[in-house]
Backbone as a chain_set.jsonl record, in Angstrom:
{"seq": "XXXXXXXXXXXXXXXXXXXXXXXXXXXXXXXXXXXXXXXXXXXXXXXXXXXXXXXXXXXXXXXXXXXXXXXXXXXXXXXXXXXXXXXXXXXXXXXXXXXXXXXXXXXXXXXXXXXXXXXXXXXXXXXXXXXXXXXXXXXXXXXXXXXXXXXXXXXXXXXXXXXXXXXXXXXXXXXXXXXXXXXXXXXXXXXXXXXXXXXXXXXX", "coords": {"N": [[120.397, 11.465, 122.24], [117.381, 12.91, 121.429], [115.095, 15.598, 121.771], [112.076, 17.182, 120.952], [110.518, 20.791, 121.538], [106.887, 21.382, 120.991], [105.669, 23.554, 121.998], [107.637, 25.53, 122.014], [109.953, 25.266, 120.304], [111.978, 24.377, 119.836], [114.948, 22.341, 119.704], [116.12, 19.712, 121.478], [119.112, 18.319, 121.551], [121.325, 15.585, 123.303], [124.507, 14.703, 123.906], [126.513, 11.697, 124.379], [128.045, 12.583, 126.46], [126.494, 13.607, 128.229], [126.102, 16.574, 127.293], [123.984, 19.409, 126.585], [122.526, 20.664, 123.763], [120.611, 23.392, 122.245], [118.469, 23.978, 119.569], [116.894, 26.927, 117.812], [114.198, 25.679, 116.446], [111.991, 26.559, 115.11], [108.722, 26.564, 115.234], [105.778, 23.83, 114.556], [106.545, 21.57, 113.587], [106.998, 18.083, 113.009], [106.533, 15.716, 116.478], [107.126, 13.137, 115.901], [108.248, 12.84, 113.432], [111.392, 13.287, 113.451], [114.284, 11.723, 113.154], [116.705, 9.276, 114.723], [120.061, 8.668, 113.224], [122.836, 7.448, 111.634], [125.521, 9.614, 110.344], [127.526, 9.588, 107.674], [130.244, 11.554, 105.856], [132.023, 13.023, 103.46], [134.846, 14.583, 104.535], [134.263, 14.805, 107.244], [134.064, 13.003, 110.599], [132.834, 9.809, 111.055], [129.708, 9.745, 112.652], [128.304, 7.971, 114.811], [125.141, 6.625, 115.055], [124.29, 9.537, 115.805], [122.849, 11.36, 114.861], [120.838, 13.742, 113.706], [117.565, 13.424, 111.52], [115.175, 14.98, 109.848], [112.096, 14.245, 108.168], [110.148, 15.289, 107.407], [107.87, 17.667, 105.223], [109.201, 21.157, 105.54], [107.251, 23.389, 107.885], [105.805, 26.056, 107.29], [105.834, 29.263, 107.905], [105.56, 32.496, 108.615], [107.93, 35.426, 108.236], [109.873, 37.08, 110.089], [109.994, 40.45, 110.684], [112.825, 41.487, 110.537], [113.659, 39.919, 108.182], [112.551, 40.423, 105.893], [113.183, 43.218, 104.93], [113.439, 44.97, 102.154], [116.323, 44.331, 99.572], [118.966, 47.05, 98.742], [121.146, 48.713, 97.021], [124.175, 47.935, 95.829], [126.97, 49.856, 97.396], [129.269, 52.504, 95.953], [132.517, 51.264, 95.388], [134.884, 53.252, 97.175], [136.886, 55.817, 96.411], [139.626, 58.099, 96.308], [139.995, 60.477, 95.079], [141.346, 62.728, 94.907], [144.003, 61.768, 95.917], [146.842, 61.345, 94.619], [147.905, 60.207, 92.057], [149.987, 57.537, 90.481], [150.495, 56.704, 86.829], [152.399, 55.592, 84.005], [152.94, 56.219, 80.702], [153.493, 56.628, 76.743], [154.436, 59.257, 75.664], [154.948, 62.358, 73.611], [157.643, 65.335, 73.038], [158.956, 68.733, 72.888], [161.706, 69.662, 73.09], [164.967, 71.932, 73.319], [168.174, 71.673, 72.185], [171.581, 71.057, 72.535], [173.13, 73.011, 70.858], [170.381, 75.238, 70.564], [168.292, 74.134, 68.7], [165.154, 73.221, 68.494], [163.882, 70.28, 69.131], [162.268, 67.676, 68.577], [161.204, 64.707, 70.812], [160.443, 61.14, 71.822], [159.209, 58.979, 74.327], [158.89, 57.184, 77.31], [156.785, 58.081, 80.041], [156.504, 58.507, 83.662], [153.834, 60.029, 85.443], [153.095, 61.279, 88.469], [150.44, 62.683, 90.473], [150.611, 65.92, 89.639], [153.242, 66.193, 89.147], [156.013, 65.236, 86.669], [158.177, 62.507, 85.378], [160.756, 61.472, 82.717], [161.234, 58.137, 81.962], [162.151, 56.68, 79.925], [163.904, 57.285, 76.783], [162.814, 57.299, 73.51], [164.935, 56.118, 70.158], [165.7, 59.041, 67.862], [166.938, 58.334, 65.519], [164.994, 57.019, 62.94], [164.102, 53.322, 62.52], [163.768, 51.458, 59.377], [163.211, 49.255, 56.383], [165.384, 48.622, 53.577], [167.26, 48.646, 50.094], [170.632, 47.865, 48.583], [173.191, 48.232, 46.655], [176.333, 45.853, 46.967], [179.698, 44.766, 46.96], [180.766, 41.712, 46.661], [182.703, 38.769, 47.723], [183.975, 37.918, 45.492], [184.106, 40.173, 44.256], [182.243, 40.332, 42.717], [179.147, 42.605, 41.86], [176.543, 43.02, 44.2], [172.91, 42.397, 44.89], [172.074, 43.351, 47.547], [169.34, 43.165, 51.093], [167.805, 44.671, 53.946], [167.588, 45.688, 57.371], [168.113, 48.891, 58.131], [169.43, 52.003, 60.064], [169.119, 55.577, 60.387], [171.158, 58.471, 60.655], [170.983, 62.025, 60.43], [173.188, 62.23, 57.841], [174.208, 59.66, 58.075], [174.354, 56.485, 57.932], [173.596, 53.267, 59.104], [173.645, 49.816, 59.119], [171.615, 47.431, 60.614], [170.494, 45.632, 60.613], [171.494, 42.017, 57.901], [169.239, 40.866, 55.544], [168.956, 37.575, 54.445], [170.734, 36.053, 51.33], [169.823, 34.871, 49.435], [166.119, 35.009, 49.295], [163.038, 34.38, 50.645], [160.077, 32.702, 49.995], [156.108, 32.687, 49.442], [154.859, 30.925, 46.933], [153.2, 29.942, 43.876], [153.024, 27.504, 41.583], [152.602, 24.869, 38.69], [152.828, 21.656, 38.032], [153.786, 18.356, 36.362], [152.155, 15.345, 36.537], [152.547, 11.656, 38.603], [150.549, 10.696, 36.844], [150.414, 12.168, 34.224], [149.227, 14.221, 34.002], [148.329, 17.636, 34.731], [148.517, 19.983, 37.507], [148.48, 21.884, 40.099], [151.126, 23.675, 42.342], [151.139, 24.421, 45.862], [153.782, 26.399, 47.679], [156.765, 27.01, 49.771], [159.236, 28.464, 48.492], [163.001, 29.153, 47.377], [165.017, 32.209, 45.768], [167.8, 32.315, 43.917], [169.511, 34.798, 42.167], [168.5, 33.639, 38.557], [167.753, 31.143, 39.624], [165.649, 28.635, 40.897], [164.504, 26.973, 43.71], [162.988, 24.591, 45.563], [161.25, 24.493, 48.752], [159.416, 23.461, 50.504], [156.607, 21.928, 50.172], [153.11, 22.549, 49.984], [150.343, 20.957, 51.489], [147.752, 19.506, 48.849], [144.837, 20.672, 48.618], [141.725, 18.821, 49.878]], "CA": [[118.956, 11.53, 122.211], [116.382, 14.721, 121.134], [113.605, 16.171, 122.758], [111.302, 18.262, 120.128], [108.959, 21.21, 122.429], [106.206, 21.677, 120.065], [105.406, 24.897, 121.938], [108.904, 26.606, 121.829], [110.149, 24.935, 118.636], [113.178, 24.397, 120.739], [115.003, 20.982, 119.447], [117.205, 19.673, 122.387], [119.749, 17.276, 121.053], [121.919, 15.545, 124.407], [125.327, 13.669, 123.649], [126.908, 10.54, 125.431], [128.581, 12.818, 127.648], [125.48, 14.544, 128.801], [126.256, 17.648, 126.795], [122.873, 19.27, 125.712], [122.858, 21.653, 122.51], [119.644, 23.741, 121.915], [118.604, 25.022, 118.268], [115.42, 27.37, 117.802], [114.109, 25.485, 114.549], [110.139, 26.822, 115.484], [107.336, 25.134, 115.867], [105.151, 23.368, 113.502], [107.127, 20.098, 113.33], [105.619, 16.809, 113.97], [107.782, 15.189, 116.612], [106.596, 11.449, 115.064], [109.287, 12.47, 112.085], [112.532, 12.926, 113.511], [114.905, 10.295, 113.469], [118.389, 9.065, 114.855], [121.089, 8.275, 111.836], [124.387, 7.355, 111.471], [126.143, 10.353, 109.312], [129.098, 9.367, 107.148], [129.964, 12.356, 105.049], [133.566, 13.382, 103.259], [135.801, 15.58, 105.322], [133.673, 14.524, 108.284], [134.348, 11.425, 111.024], [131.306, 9.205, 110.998], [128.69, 9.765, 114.052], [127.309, 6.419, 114.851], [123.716, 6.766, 116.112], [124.75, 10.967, 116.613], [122.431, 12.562, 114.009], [118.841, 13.722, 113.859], [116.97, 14.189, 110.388], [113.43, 15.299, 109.991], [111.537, 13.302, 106.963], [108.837, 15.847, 106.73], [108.367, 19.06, 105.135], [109.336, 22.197, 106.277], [106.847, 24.265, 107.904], [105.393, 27.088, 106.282], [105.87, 30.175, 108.25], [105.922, 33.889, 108.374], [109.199, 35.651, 108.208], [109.95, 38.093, 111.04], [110.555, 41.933, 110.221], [113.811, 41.991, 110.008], [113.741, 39.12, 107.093], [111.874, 41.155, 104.854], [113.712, 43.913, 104.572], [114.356, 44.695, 100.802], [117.783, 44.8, 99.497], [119.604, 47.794, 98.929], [122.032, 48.382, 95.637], [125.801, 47.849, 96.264], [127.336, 51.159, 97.246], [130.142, 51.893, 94.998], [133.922, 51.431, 95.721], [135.208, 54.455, 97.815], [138.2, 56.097, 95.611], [140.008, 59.06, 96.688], [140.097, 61.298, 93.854], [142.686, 63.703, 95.354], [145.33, 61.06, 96.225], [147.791, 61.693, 93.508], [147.708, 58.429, 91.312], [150.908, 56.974, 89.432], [149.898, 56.494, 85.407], [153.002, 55.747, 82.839], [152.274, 55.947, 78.987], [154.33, 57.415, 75.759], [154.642, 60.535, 74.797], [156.49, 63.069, 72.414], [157.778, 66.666, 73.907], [159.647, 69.556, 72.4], [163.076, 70.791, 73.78], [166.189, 72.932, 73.201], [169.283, 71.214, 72.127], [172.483, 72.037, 72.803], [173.242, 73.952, 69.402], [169.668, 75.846, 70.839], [167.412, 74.629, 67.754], [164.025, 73.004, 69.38], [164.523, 69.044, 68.528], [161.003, 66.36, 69.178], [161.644, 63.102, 71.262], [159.311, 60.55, 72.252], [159.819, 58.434, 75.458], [158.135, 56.611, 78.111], [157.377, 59.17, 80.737], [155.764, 58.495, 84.501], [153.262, 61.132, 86.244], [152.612, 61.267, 89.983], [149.825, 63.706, 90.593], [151.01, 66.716, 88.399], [154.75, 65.558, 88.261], [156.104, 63.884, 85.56], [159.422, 62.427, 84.825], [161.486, 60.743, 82.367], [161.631, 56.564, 82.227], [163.33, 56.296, 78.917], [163.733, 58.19, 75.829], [162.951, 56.689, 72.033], [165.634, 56.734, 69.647], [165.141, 59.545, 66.938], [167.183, 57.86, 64.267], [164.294, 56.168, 62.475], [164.786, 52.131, 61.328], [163.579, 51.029, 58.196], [164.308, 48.256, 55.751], [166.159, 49.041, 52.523], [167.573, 47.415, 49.156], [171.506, 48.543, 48.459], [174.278, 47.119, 46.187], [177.201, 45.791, 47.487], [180.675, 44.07, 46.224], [181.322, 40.688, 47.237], [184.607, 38.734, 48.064], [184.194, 37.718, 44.429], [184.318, 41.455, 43.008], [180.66, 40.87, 41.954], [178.106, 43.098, 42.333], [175.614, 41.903, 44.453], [171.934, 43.516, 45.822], [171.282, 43.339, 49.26], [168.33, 43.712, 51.611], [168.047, 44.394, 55.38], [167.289, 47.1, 58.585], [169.009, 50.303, 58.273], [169.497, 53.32, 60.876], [169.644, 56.878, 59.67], [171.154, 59.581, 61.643], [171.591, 62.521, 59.464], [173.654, 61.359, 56.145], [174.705, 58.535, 58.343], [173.821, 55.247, 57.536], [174.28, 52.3, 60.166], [172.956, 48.349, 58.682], [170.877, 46.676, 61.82], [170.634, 43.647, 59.969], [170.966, 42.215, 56.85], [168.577, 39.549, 54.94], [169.777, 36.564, 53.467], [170.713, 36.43, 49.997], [168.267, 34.102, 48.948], [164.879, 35.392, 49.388], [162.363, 32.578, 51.062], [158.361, 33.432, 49.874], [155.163, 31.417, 49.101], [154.168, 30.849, 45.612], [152.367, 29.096, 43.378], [153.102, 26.444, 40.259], [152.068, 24.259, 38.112], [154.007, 20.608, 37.295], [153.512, 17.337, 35.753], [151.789, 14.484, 38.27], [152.47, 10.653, 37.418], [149.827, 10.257, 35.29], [150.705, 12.91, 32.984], [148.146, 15.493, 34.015], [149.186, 19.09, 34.929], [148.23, 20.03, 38.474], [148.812, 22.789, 40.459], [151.364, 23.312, 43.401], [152.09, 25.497, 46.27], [154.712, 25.998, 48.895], [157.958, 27.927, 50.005], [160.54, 28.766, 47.698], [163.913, 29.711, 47.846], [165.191, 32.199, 44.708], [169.194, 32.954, 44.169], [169.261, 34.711, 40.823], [167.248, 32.384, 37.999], [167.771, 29.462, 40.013], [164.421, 28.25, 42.08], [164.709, 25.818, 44.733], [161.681, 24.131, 46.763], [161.939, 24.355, 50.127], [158.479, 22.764, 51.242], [155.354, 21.724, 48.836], [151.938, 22.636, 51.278], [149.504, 19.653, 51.568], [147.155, 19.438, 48.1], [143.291, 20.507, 49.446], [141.332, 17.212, 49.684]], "C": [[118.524, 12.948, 121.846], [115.252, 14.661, 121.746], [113.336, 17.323, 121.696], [110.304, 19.27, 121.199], [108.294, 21.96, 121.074], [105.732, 23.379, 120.557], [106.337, 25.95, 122.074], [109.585, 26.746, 120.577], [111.422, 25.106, 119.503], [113.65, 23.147, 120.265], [116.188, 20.879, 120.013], [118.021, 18.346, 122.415], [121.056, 17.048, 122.519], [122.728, 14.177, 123.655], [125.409, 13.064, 124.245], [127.481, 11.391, 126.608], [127.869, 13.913, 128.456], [125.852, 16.04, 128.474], [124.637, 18.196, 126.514], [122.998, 20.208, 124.67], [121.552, 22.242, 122.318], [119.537, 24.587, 120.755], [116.905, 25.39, 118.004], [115.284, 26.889, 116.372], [112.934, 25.899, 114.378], [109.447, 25.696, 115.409], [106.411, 24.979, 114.631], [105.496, 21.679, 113.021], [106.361, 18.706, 113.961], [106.693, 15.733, 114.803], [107.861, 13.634, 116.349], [107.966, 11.645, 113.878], [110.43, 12.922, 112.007], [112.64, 11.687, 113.887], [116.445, 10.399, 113.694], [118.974, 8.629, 113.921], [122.168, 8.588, 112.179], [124.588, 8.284, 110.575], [127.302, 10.295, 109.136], [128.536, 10.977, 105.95], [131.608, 13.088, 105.035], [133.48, 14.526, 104.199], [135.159, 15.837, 106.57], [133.741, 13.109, 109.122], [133.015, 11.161, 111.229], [130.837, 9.093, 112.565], [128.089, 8.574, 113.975], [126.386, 7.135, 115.605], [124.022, 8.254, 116.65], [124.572, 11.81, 115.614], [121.071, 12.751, 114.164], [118.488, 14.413, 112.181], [115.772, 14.212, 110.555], [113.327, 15.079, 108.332], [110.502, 14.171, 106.785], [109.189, 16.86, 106.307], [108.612, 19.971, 106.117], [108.342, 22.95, 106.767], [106.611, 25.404, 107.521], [105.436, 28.045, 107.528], [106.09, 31.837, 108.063], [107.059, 34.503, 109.086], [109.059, 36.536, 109.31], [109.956, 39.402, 110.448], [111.837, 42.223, 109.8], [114.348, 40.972, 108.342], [113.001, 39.748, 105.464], [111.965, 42.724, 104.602], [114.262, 44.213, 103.302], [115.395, 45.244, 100.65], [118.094, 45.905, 98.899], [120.949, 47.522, 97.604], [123.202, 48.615, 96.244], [126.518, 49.07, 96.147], [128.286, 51.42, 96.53], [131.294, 52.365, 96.125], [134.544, 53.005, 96.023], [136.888, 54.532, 96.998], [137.916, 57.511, 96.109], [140.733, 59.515, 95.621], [141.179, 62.436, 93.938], [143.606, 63.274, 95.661], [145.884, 61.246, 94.92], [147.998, 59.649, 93.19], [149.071, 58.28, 90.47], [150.928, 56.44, 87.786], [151.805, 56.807, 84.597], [152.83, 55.234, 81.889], [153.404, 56.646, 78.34], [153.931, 58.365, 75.688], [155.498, 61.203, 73.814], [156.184, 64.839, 72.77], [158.482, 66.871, 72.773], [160.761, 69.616, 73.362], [163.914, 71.078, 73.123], [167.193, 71.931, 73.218], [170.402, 71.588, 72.347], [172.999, 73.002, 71.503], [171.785, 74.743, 69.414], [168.499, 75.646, 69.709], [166.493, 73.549, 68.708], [164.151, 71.836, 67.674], [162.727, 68.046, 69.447], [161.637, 65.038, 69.107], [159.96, 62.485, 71.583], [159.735, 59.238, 73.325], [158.716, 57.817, 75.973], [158.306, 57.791, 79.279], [156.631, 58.358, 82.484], [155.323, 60.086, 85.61], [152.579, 60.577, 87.947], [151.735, 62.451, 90.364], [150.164, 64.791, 89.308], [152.704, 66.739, 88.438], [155.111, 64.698, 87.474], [157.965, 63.688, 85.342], [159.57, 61.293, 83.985], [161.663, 59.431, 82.538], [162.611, 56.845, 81.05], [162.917, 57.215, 77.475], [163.925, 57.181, 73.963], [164.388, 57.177, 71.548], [165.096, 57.433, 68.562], [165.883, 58.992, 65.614], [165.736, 56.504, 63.879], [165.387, 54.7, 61.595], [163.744, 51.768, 60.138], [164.331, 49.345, 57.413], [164.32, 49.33, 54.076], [166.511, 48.176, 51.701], [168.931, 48.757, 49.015], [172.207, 47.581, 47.449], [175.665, 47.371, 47.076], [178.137, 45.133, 46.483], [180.852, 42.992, 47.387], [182.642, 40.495, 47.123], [184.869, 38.45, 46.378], [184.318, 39.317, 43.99], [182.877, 41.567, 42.272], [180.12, 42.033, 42.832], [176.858, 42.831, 42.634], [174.304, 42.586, 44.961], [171.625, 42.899, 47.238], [169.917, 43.895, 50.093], [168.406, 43.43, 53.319], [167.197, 45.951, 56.095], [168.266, 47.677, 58.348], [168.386, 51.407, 59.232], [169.88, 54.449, 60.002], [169.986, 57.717, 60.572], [171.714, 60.824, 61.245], [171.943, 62.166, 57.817], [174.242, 60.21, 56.512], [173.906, 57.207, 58.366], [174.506, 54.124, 58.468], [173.287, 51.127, 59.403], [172.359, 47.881, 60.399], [171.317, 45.47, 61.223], [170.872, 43.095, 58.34], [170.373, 41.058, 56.071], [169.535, 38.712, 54.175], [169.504, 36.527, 52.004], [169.973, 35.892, 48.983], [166.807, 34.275, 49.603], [164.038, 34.387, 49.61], [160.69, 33.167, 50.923], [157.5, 32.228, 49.524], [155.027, 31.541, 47.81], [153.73, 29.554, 44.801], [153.276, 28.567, 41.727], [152.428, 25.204, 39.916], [153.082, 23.037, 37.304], [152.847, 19.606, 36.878], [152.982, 16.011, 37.056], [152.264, 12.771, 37.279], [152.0, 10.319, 36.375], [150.064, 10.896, 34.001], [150.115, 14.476, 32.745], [148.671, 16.247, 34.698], [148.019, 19.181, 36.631], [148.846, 21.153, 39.373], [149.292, 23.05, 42.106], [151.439, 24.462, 44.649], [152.923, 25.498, 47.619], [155.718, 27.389, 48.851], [158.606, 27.592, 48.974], [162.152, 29.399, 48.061], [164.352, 30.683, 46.43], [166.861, 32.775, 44.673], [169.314, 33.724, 42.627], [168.261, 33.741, 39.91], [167.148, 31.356, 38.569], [166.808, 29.657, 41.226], [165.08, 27.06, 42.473], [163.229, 25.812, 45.41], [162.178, 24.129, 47.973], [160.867, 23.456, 50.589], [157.19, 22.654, 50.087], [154.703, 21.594, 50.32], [150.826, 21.594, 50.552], [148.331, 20.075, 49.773], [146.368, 19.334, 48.755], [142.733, 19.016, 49.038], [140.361, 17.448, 48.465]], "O": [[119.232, 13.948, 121.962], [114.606, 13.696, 122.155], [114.133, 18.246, 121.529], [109.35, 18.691, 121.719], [108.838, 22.783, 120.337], [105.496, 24.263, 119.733], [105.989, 27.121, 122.229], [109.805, 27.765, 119.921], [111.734, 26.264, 119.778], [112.675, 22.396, 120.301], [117.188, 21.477, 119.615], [117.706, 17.41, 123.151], [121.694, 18.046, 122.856], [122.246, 13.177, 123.125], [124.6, 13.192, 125.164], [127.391, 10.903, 127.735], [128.377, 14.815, 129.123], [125.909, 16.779, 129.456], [123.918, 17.258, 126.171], [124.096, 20.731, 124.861], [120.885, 21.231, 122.099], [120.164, 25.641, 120.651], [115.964, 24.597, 117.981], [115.875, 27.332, 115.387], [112.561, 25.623, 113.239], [109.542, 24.471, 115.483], [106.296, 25.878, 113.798], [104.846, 20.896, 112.328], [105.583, 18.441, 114.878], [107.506, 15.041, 114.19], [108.875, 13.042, 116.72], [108.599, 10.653, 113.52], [110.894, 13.116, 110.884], [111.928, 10.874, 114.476], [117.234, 11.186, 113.172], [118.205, 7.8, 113.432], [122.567, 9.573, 112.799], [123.836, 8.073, 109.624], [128.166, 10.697, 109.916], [127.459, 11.364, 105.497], [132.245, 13.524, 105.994], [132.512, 15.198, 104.556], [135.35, 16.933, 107.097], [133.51, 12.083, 108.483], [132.159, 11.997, 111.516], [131.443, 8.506, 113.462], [127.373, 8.244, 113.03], [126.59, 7.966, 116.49], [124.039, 8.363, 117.876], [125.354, 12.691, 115.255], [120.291, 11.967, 114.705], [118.928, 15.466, 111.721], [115.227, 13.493, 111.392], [114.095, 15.511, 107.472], [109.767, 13.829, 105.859], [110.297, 17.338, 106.549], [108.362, 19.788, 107.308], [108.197, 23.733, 105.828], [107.696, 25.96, 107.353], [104.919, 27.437, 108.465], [106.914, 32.227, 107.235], [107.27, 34.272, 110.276], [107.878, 36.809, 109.521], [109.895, 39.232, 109.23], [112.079, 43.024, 108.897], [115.244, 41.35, 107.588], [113.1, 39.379, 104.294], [111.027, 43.388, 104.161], [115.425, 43.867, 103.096], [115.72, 46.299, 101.194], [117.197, 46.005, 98.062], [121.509, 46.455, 97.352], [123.294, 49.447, 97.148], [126.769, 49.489, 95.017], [128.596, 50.325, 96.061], [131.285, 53.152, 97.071], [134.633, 53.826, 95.111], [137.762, 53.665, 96.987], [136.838, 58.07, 96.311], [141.836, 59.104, 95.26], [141.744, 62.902, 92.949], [144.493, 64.109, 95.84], [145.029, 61.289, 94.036], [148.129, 58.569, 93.766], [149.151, 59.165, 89.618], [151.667, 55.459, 87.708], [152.356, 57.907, 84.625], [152.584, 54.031, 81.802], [154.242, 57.221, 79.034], [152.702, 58.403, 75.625], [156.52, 60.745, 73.303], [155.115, 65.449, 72.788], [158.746, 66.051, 71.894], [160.469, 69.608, 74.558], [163.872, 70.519, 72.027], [167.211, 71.224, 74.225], [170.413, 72.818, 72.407], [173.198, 74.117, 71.986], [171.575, 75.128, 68.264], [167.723, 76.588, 69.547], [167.085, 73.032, 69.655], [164.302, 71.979, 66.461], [162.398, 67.969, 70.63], [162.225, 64.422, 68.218], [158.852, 63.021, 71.589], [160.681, 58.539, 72.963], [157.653, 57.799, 75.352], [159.369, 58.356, 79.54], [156.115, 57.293, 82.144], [156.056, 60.857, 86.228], [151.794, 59.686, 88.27], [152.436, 63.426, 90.635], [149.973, 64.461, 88.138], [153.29, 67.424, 87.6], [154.695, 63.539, 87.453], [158.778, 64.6, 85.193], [158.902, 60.274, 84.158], [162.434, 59.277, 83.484], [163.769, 57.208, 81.261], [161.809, 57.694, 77.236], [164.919, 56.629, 73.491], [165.01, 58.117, 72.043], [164.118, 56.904, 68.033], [165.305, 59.273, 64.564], [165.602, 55.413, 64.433], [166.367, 54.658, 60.85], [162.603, 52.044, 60.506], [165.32, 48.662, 57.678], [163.631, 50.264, 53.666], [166.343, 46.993, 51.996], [168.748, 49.964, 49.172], [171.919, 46.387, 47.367], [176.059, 48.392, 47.639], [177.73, 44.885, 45.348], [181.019, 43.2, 48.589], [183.524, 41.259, 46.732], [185.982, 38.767, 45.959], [184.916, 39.333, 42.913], [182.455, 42.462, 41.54], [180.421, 42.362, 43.979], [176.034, 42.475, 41.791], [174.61, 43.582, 45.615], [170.891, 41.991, 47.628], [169.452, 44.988, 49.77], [168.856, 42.43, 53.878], [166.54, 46.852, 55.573], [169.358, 47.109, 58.32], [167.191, 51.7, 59.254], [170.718, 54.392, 59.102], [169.157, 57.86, 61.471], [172.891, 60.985, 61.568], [171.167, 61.921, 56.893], [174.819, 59.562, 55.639], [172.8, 57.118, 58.9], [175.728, 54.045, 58.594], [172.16, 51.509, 59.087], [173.093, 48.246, 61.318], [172.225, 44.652, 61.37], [170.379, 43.836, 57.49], [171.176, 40.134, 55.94], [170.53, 39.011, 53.516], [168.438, 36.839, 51.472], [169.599, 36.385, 47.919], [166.505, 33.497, 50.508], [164.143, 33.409, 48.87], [160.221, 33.98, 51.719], [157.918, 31.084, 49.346], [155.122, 32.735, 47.527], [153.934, 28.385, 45.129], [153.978, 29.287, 41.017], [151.765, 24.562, 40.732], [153.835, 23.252, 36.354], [151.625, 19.743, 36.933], [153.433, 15.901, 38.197], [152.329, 12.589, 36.063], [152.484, 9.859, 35.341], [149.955, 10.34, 32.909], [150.309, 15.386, 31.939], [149.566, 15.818, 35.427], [146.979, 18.538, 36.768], [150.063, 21.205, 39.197], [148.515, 22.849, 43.039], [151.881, 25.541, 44.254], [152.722, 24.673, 48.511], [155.566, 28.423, 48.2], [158.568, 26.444, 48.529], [162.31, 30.099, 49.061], [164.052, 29.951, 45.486], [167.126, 33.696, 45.447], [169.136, 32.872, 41.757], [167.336, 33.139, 40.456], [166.418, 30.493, 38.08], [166.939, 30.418, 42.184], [165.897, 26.355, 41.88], [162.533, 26.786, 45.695], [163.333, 23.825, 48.273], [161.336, 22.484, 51.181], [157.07, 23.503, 49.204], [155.133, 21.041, 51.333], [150.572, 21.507, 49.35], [148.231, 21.299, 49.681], [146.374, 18.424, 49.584], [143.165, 18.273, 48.156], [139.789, 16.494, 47.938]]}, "num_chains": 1, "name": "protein.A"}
């Protein structure tokens, strides 16, 4: 059951087991338009006859003092500017080699406040790609292409491309009817000899 006091605005809701519950909702309400209801409602067990809604509007009232207090801009995030912060990025330093001539690296370094050390160090042999001739098992002479290392007058291969070259390009063939038409796709080229590898869809 509820009991509305129109002059406290007090609304005193009493369960089956003579519990009572009191909520200040104010005053202004008409107690003619509460009502008892069953409330079913997900992730809630259903109250038989153990709800109260009010069918009228809300009362119009004036806010207290402390409700009308205007808001206040969000202070900012407190950072401690003197804690020594952790930051690693690349760089590129000078130093002394052992033969004493002054040699530039470039590395990954990490700084802690004003210390810094060493993660890892680039290599200075630059890679590249390249075109070379070679001799095959036949005794020909053949050109090659691939990644090369330099270190000095030394020459190291990374990798080396396959000997048939694979690119897009464009042609022009014969269609059933007889009319010329224009194609394009992957290729493969070994010396003069073309090969198709894929013909790409004709636009609509």
């Amino acid at each position: 059951m509820y009991i509305y006091d129109e002059e406290t605005g007090i609304l005193t809701l009493t369960s089956t087991s003579n519990y009572r519950y009191n909520f200040i909702i104010g005053t202004g309400y008409d107690p003619e338009l509460f009502q008892i209801v069953t409330l079913t409602a997900v992730g809630l067990a259903t109250a038989n006859l153990g709800s109260v809604t009010y069918t009228g509007e809300v009362p119009e009232r004036e806010l207290p003092a402390a409700c009308q207090i205007p808001c206040k801009e969000q202070p900012p995030f407190p950072i401690d500017d003197t804690f020594p912060m952790t930051t690693v990025y690349t760089t590129t330093w000078t130093r002394t080699d052992e033969e004493g001539q002054a040699t530039t690296e470039s590395g990954i370094v990490s700084r802690l406040g004003t210390s810094e050390s060493t993660i890892s160090t680039f290599t200075n042999n630059p890679i590249f790609t390249s075109t070379w001739e070679s001799i095959d098992d036949g005794g020909e002479t053949i050109t090659r292409s691939g990644l090369i290392s330099t270190s000095g007058e030394e020459i190291a291969t990374i990798s080396t491309f396959p000997l048939n070259p694979v690119y897009t390009s464009t042609w022009e063939e014969e269609d059933d009817e007889g009319g010329t038409v224009t194609r394009s796709g992957l290729i493969s080229q070994s010396g003069v000899d073309v090969e198709t590898i894929s013909t790409f869809p004709a636009p609509p």
